[in-house]
Short mmCIF file of C-alpha atoms in Angstrom, two decimals:
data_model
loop_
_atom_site.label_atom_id
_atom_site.label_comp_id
_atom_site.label_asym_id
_atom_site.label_seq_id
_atom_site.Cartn_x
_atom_site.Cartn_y
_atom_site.Cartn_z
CA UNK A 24 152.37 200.54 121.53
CA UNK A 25 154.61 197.45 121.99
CA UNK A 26 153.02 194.62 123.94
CA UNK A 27 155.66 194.89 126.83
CA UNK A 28 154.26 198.62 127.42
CA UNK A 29 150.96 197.24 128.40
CA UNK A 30 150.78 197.62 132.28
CA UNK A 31 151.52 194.18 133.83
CA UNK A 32 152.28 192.53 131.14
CA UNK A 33 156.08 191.45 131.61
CA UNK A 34 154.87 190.19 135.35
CA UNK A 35 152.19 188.24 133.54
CA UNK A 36 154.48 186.44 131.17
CA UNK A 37 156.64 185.57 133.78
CA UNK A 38 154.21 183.95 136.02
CA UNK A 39 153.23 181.81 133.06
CA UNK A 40 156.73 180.28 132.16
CA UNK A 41 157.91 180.46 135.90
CA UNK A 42 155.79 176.78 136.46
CA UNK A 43 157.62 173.77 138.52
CA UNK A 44 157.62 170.39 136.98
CA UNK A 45 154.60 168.29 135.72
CA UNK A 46 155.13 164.53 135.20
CA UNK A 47 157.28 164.94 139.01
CA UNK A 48 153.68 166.04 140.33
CA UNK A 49 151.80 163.07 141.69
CA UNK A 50 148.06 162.36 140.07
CA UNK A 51 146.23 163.46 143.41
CA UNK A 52 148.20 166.78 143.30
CA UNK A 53 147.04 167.61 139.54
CA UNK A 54 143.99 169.85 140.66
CA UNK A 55 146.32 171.86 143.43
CA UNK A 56 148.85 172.08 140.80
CA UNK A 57 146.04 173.43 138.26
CA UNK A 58 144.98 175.85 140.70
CA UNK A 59 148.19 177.74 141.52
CA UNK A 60 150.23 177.64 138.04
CA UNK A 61 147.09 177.58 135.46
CA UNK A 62 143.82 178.96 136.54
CA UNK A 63 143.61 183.18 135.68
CA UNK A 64 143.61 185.16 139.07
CA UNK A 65 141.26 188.27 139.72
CA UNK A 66 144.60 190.41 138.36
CA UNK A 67 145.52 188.57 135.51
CA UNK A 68 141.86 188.54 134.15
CA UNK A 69 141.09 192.28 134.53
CA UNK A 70 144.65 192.96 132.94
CA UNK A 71 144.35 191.06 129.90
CA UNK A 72 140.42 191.95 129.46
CA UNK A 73 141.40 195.82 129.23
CA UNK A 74 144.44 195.21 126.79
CA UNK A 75 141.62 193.36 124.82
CA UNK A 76 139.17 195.82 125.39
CA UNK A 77 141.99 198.51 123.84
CA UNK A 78 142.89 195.98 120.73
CA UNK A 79 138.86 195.81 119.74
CA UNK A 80 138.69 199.52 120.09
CA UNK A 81 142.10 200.37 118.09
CA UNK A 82 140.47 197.45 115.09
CA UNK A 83 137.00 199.06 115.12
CA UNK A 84 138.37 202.24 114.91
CA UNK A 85 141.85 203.28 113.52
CA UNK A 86 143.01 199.64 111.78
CA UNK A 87 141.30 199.76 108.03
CA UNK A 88 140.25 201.97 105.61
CA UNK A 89 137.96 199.70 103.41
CA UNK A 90 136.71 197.42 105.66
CA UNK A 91 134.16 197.93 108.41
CA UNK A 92 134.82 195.67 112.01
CA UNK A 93 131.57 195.12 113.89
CA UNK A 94 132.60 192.73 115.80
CA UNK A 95 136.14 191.33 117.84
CA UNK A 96 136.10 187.90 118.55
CA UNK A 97 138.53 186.49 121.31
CA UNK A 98 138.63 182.65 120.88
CA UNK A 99 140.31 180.91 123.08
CA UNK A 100 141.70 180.85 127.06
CA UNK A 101 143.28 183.58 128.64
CA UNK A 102 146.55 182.03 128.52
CA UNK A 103 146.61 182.80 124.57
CA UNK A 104 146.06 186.50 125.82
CA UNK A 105 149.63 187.01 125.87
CA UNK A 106 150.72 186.18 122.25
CA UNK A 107 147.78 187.23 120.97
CA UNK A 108 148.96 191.11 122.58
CA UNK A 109 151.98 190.52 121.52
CA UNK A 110 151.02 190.11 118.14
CA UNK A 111 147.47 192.26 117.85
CA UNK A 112 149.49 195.61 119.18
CA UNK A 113 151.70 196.03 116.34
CA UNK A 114 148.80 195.94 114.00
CA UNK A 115 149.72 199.56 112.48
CA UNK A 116 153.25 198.63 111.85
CA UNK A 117 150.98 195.24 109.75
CA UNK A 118 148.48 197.54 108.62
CA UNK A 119 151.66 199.38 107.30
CA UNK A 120 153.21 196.82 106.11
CA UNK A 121 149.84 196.10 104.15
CA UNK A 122 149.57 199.12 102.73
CA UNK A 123 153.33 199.19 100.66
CA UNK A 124 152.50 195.64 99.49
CA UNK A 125 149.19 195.92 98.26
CA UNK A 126 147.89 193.09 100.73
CA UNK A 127 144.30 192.35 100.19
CA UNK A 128 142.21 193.09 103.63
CA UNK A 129 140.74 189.96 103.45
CA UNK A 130 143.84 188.17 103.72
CA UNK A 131 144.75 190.48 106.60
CA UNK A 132 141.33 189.49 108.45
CA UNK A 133 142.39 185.61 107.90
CA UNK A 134 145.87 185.90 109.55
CA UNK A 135 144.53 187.38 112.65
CA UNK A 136 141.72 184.56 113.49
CA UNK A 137 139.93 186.42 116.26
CA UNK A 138 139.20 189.39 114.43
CA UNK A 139 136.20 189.46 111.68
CA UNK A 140 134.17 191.80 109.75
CA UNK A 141 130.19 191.24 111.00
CA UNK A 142 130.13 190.45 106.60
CA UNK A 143 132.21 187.18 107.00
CA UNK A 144 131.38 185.86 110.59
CA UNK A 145 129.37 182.87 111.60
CA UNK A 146 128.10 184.11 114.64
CA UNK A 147 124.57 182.29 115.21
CA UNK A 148 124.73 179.73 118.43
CA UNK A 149 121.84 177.50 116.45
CA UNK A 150 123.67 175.29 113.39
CA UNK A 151 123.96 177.13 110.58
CA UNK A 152 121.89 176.52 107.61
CA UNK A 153 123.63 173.72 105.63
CA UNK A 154 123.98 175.97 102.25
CA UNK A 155 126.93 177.66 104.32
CA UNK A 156 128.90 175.12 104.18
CA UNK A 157 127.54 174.01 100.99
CA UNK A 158 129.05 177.40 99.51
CA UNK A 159 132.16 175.99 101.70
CA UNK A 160 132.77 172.97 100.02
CA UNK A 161 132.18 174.54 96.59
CA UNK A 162 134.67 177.49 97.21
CA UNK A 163 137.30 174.22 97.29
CA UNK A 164 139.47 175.96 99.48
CA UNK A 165 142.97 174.59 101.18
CA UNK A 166 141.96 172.82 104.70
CA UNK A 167 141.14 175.79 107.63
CA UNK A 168 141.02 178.50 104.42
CA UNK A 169 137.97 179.70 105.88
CA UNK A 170 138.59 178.58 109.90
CA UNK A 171 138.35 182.39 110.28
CA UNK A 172 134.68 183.07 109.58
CA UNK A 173 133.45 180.05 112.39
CA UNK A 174 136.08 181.41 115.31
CA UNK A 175 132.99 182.39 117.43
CA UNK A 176 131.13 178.70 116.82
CA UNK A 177 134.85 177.27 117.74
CA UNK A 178 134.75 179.46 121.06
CA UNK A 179 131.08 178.42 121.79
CA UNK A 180 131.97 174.80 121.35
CA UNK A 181 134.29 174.84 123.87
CA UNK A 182 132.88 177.98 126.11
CA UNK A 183 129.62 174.76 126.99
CA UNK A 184 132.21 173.14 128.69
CA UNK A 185 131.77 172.58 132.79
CA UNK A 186 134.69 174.46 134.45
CA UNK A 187 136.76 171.50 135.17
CA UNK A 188 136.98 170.00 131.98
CA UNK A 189 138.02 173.85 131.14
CA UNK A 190 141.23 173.47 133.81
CA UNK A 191 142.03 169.65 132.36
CA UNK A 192 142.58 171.54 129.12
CA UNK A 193 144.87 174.61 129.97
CA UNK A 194 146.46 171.41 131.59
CA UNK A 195 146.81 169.71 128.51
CA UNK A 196 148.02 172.92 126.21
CA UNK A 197 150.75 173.56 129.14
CA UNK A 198 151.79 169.42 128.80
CA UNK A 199 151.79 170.63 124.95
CA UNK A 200 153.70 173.77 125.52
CA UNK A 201 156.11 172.61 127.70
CA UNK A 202 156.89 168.44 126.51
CA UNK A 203 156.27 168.69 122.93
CA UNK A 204 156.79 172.56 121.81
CA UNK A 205 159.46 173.14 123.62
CA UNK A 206 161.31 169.60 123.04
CA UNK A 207 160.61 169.46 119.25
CA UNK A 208 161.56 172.90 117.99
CA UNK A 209 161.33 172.90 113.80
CA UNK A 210 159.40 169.52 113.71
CA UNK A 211 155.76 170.03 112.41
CA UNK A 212 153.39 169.16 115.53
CA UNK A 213 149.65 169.23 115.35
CA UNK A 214 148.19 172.36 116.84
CA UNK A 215 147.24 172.23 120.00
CA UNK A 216 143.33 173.24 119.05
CA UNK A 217 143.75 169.31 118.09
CA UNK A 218 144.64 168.23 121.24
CA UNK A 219 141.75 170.58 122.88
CA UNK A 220 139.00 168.52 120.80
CA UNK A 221 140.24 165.77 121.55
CA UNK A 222 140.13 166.57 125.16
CA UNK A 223 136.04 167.07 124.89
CA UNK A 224 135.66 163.91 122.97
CA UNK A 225 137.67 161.85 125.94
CA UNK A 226 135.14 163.66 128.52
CA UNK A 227 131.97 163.15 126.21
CA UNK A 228 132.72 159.71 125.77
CA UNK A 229 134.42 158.69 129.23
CA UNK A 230 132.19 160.78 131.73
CA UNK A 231 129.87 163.76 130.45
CA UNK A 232 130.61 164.55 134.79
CA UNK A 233 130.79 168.19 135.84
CA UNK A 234 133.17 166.73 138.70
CA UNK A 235 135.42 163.93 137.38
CA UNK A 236 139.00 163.02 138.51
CA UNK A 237 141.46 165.23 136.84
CA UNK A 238 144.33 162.58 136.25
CA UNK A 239 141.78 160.54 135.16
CA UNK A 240 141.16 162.44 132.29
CA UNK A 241 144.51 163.47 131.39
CA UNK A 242 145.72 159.49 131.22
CA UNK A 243 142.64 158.98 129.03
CA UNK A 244 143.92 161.77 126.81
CA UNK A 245 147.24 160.31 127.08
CA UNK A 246 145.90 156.63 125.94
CA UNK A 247 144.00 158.33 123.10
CA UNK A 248 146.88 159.79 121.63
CA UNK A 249 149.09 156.60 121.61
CA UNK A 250 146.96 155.04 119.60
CA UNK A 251 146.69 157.76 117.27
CA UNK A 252 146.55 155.81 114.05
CA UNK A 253 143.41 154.75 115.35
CA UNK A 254 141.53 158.23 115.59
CA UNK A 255 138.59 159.19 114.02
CA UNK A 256 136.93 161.77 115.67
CA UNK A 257 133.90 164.36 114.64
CA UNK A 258 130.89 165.98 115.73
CA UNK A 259 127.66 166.83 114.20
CA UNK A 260 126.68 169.84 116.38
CA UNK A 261 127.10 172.46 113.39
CA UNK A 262 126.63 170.21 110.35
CA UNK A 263 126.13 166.59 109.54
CA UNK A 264 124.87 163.92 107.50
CA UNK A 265 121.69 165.66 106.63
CA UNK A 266 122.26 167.52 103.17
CA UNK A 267 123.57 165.39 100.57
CA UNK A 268 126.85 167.50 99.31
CA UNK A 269 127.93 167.86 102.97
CA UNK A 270 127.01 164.41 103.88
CA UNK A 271 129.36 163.47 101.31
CA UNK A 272 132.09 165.68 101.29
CA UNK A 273 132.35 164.56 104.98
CA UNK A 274 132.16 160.92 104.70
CA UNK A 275 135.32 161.66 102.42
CA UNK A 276 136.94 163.83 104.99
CA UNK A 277 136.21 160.92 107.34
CA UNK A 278 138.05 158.06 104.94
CA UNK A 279 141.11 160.11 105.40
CA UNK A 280 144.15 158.18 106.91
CA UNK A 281 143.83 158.54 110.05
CA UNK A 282 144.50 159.76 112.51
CA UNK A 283 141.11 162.49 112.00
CA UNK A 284 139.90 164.92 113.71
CA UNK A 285 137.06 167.06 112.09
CA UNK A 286 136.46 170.67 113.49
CA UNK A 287 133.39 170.72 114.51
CA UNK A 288 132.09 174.05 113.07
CA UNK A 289 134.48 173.79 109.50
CA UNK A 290 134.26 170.50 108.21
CA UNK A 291 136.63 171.56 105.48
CA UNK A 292 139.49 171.39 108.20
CA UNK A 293 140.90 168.37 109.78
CA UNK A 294 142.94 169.57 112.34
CA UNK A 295 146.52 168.17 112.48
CA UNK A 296 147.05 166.06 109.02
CA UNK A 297 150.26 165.29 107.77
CA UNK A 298 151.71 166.69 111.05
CA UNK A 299 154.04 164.54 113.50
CA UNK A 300 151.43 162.44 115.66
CA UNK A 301 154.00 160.22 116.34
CA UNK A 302 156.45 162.30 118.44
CA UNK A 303 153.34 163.14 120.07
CA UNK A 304 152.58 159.39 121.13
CA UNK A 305 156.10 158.91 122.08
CA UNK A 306 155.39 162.17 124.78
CA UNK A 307 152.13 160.77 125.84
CA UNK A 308 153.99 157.28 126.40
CA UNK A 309 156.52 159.22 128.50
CA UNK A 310 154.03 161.14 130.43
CA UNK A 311 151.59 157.96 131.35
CA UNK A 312 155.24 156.52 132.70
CA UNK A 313 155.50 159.82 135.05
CA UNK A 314 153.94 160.52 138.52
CA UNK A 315 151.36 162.80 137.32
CA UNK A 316 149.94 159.50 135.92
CA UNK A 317 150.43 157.09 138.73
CA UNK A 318 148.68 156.61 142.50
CA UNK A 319 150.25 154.44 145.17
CA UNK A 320 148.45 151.36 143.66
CA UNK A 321 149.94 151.92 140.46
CA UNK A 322 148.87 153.39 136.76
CA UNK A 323 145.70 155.77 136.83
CA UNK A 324 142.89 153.40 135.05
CA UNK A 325 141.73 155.64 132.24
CA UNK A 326 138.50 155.99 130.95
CA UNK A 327 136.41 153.33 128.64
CA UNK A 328 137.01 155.28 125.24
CA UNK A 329 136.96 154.25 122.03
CA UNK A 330 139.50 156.26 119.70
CA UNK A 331 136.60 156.52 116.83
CA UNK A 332 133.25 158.70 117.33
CA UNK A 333 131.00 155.78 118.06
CA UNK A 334 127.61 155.50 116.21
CA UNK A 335 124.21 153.82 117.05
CA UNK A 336 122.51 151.29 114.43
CA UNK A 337 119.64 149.96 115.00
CA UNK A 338 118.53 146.70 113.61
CA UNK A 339 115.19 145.80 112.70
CA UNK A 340 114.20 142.49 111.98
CA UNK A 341 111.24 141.70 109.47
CA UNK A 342 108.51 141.96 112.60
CA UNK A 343 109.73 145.13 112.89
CA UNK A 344 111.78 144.28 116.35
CA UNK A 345 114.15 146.71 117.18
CA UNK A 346 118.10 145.92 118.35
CA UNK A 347 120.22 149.17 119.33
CA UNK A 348 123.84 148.81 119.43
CA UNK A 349 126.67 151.44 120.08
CA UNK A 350 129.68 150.90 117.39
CA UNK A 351 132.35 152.14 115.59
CA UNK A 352 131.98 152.83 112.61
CA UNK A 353 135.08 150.58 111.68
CA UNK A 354 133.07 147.09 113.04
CA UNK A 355 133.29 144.50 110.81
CA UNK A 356 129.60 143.32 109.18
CA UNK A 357 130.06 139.81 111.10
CA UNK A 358 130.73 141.75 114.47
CA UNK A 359 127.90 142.98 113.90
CA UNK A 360 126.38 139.56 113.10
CA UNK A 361 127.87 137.89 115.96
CA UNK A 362 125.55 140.46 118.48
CA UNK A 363 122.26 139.98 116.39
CA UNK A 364 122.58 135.95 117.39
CA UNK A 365 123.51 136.50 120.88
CA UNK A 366 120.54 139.32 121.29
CA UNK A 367 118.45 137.26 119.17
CA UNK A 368 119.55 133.47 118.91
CA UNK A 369 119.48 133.88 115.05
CA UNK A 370 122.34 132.08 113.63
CA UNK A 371 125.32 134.30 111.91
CA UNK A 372 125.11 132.10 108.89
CA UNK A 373 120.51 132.41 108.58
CA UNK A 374 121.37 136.58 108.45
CA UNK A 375 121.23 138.56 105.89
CA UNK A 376 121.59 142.77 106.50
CA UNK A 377 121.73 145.58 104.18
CA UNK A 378 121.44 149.30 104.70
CA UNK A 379 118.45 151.61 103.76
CA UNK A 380 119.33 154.15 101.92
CA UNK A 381 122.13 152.49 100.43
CA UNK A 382 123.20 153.24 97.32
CA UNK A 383 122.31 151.14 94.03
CA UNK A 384 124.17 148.39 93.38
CA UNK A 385 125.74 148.11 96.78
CA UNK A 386 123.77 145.02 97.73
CA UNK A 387 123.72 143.14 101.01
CA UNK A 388 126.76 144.05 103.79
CA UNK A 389 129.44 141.46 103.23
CA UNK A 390 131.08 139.99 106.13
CA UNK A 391 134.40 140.71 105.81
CA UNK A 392 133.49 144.71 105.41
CA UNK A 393 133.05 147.62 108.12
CA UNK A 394 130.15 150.24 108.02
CA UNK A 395 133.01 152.46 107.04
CA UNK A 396 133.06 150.46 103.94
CA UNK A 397 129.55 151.51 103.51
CA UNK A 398 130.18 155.36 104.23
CA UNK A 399 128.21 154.44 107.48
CA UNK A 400 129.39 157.47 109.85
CA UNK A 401 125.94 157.97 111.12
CA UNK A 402 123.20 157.06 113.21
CA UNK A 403 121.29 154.88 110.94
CA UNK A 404 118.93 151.32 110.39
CA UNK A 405 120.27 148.28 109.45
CA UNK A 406 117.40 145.70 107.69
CA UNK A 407 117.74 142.07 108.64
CA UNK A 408 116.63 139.51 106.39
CA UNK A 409 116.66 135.84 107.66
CA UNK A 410 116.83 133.12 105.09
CA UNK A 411 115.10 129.74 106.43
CA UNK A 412 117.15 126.83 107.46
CA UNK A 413 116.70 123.71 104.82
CA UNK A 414 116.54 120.11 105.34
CA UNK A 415 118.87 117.76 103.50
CA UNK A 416 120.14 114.62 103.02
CA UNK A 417 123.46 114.11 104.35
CA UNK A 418 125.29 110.83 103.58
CA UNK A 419 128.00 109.87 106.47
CA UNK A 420 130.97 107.13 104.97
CA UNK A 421 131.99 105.16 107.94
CA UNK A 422 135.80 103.63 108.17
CA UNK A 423 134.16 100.35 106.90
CA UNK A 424 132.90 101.62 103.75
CA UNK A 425 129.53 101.26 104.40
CA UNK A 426 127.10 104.73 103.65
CA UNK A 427 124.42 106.34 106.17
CA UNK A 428 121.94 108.71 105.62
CA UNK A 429 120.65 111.45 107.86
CA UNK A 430 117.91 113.77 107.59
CA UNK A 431 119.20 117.12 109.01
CA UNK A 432 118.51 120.59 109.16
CA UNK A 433 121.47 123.14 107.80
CA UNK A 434 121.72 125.09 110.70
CA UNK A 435 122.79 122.68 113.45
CA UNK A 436 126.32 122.36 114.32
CA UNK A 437 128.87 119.75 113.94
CA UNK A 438 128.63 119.04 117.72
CA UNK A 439 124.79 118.01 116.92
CA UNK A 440 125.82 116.17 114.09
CA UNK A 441 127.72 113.92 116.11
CA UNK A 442 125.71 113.13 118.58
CA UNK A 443 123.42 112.02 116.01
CA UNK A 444 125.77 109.45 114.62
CA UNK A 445 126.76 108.69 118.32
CA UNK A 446 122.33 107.47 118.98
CA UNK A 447 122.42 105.79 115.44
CA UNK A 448 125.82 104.26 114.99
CA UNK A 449 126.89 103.56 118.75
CA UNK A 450 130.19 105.90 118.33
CA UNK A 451 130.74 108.23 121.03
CA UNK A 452 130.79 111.79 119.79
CA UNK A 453 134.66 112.27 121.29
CA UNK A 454 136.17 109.52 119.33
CA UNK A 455 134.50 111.09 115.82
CA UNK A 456 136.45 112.86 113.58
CA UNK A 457 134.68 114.32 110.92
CA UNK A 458 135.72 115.75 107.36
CA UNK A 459 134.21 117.27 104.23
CA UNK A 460 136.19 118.02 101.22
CA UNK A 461 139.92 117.29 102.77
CA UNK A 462 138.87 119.81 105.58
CA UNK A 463 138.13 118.64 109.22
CA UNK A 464 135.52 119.87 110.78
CA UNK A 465 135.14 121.37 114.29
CA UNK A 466 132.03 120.89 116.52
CA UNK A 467 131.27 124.56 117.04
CA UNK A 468 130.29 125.51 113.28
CA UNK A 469 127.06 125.08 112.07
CA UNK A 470 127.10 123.13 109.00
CA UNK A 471 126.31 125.78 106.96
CA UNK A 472 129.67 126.99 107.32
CA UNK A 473 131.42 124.32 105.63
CA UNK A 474 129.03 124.87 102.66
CA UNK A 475 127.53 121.67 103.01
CA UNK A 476 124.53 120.93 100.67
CA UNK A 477 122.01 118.25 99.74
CA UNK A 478 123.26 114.91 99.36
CA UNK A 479 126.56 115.94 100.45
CA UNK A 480 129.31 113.47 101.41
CA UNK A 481 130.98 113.52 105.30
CA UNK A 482 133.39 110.69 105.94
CA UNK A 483 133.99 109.46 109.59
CA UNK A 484 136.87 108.35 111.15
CA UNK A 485 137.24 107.14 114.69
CA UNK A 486 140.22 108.39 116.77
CA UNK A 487 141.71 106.21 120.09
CA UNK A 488 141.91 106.90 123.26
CA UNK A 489 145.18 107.90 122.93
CA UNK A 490 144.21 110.57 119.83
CA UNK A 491 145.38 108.35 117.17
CA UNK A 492 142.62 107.62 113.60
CA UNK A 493 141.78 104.14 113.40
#
């Protein structure tokens, strides 16, 4: 039976394409517009639930010789019902097909996503045990090979999501279908299952609120996926660091360029690489420019989040004091640094931090690195040593010629340093100009910065009134 024989099924289509503008419908219309063009009526749902119901029967029944289906999974919102009839009642003219060419079943099975033999499925709502994806990794498949056997994780993933955030994403796949499928026919665009995830990590991060403002969270999406070559995006609700081959085969996924974005129940498939993010950034531009993202005060203010999965470190000090912080894994070690003293009022330049569990040979975090560096993608504890500050003898030249000699500690600033000289030589601290090795120095570095040591030699010169060395 051809999909257009199904009863309602022409009317259906039509009242999908048949849907006015977007970007000429103003923000605080988005949820009125969602309602009437998007959201499944009463009719719609019963119609496409019993051409369903008659696909699972025909697949469990009639559709293979060899293979056994327990189970038909629909993944997925109702307005993929559709295609997926259009496609899913001609399976005997494909099982046909199969038959003269000798197509292996299996490879049948993968092609049609939502349909899987009970042998092959991932079906438990709990993570799976870690040697599943173990056997994965090992298999060394091409990326979303094996997206087949975790469609009903994919569905559960998104089936925990509050009903609004549910509407904000039909309203992103009909922004996709309409701005980016439709206007860039023959270019190779992420899948929309991209945008989708990306959609729950904007409402994770930027609410986690069962009631939110619609156009709130479509600009966020929108912000997100200008700055695509930022992204970084996973989850660890199905697998994670835990186990030591999947730890690492995802740190690697992870150190991808980016932008990344990890299924969250294959970790062997990051959706949308090598694909045309930036014609998608140039649509989301366009759109944030449109009504739909604009009140009568002016842009929508999107939500606070960052384009990478955050993480949470926590840094213990040798007390055992604890210090939380939320980051990306892409902050730099002297970020990182830079909190510790204001949380702590332990200077940048006394810390030393390393990671536990890091491998051999790694050594302390250098500043100029990230945790992604590291292969820090993950919730864990940062050690920080403190190395005492010394006292040295510092020898100050004045313009004269003549030598002084201060007793200082290493961690006080230059700013100190002159007000020092200012109670010993009578030389107020603004007129000093102070240098070490050809390089001037400026009053908010401690002098540990400048690598100043014991017996070191700073030579002072005096400036006017009018800025000029004397």
């Amino acid at each position: 039976m051809a999909w257009n024989q199904v009863p309602g099924m022409p009317e259906l289509q039509a009242q999908l394409t048949a849907i006015p503008e977007l970007y000429q419908t103003p923000a605080n219309k988005l949820d009125a517009w969602i309602e009437r063009f998007l959201q499944p009526n009463e009719t719609f749902n019963s119609q496409v639930l019993e051409a369903i119901d008659r696909i699972a029967t025909f697949l469990k029944e009639n559709c293979f010789k060899t293979t056994q289906v327990h189970k038909v999974v629909k993944a997925g919102c109702l307005d993929r019902a559709l295609p997926a009839a259009q496609r899913d009642l001609q399976l005997p003219g494909v099982r046909r097909h199969q038959q003269d060419c000798d197509i292996p079943e299996r490879e049948l099975l993968q092609e049609h996503q939502g349909v899987q033999s009970g042998e092959g499925q991932v079906t438990t709502g709990v993570k799976p045990d870690p040697r599943v994806y173990v056997s994965l990794i090992e298999a060394c498949g091409g990326p979303g090979d094996f997206t087949p056997c975790f469609t009903e994780l994919q569905r559960n993933f998104v089936k925990r999501c509050p009903p609004k955030l549910k509407s904000l994403i039909r309203l992103v796949k009909q922004w996709y279908k309409t701005y980016l499928k439709t206007k860039y026919k023959g270019y190779s665009l992420p899948h929309k299952y991209a945008l989708e995830l990306l959609t729950i990590y904007a409402w994770e991060q930027g609410s986690k609120a069962e009631d939110f403002r619609t156009e709130q969270g479509f600009c966020t999406l929108m912000k997100l996926l200008c700055q695509y070559q930022k992204l970084c995006v996973y989850w660890t609700t199905y697998y994670d660091f835990e186990n030591p081959i999947v730890g690492n085969y995802v740190r690697e996924q992870l150190r991808k360029p980016r932008p990344v974005i990890l299924d969250p129940a294959d970790p062997t498939f990051a959706v949308g690489q090598e694909t045309r993010w930036d014609l998608v950034a140039a649509e989301a531009a366009e759109c944030l420019r449109s009504a739909c993202s604009k009140n009568g005060l002016g842009p929508i203010q999107p939500w606070n989040v960052p384009p990478q999965t955050p993480i949470q470190i926590s840094v213990r000090n040798i007390s055992g004091s604890l210090l939380t912080m939320c980051v990306n894994p892409w902050v730099t070690v002297s970020q990182i640094k830079e909190e510790i003293q204001r949380e702590w009022r332990i200077s940048i330049y006394d810390q030393r931090l390393c990671v536990q569990g890091l491998e051999p040979g790694r050594g302390l975090l250098q500043d100029g690195c990230t945790l992604a560096d590291y292969n820090v993608f993950s919730n864990t504890t940062v050690n920080l040593l403190t190395t005492a500050s010394q006292e040295i003898n510092l020898f100050v030249r004045n313009t004269d010629g003549r030598t002084y000699t201060f007793q200082i500690q290493t961690h006080i600033t230059v700013g100190d340093l002159k007000k020092k000289i200012q109670e010993r030589l009578n030389v107020p601290a603004p007129q000093q100009r102070l240098t070490y090795s050809d390089r001037e120095l400026e009053d908010h570095n401690p002098l540990k910065y400048y690598n100043i040591k014991n017996e070191s030699t700073i030579f002072l010169l005096l400036r006017l009134r009018g800025g000029r060395e004397m």
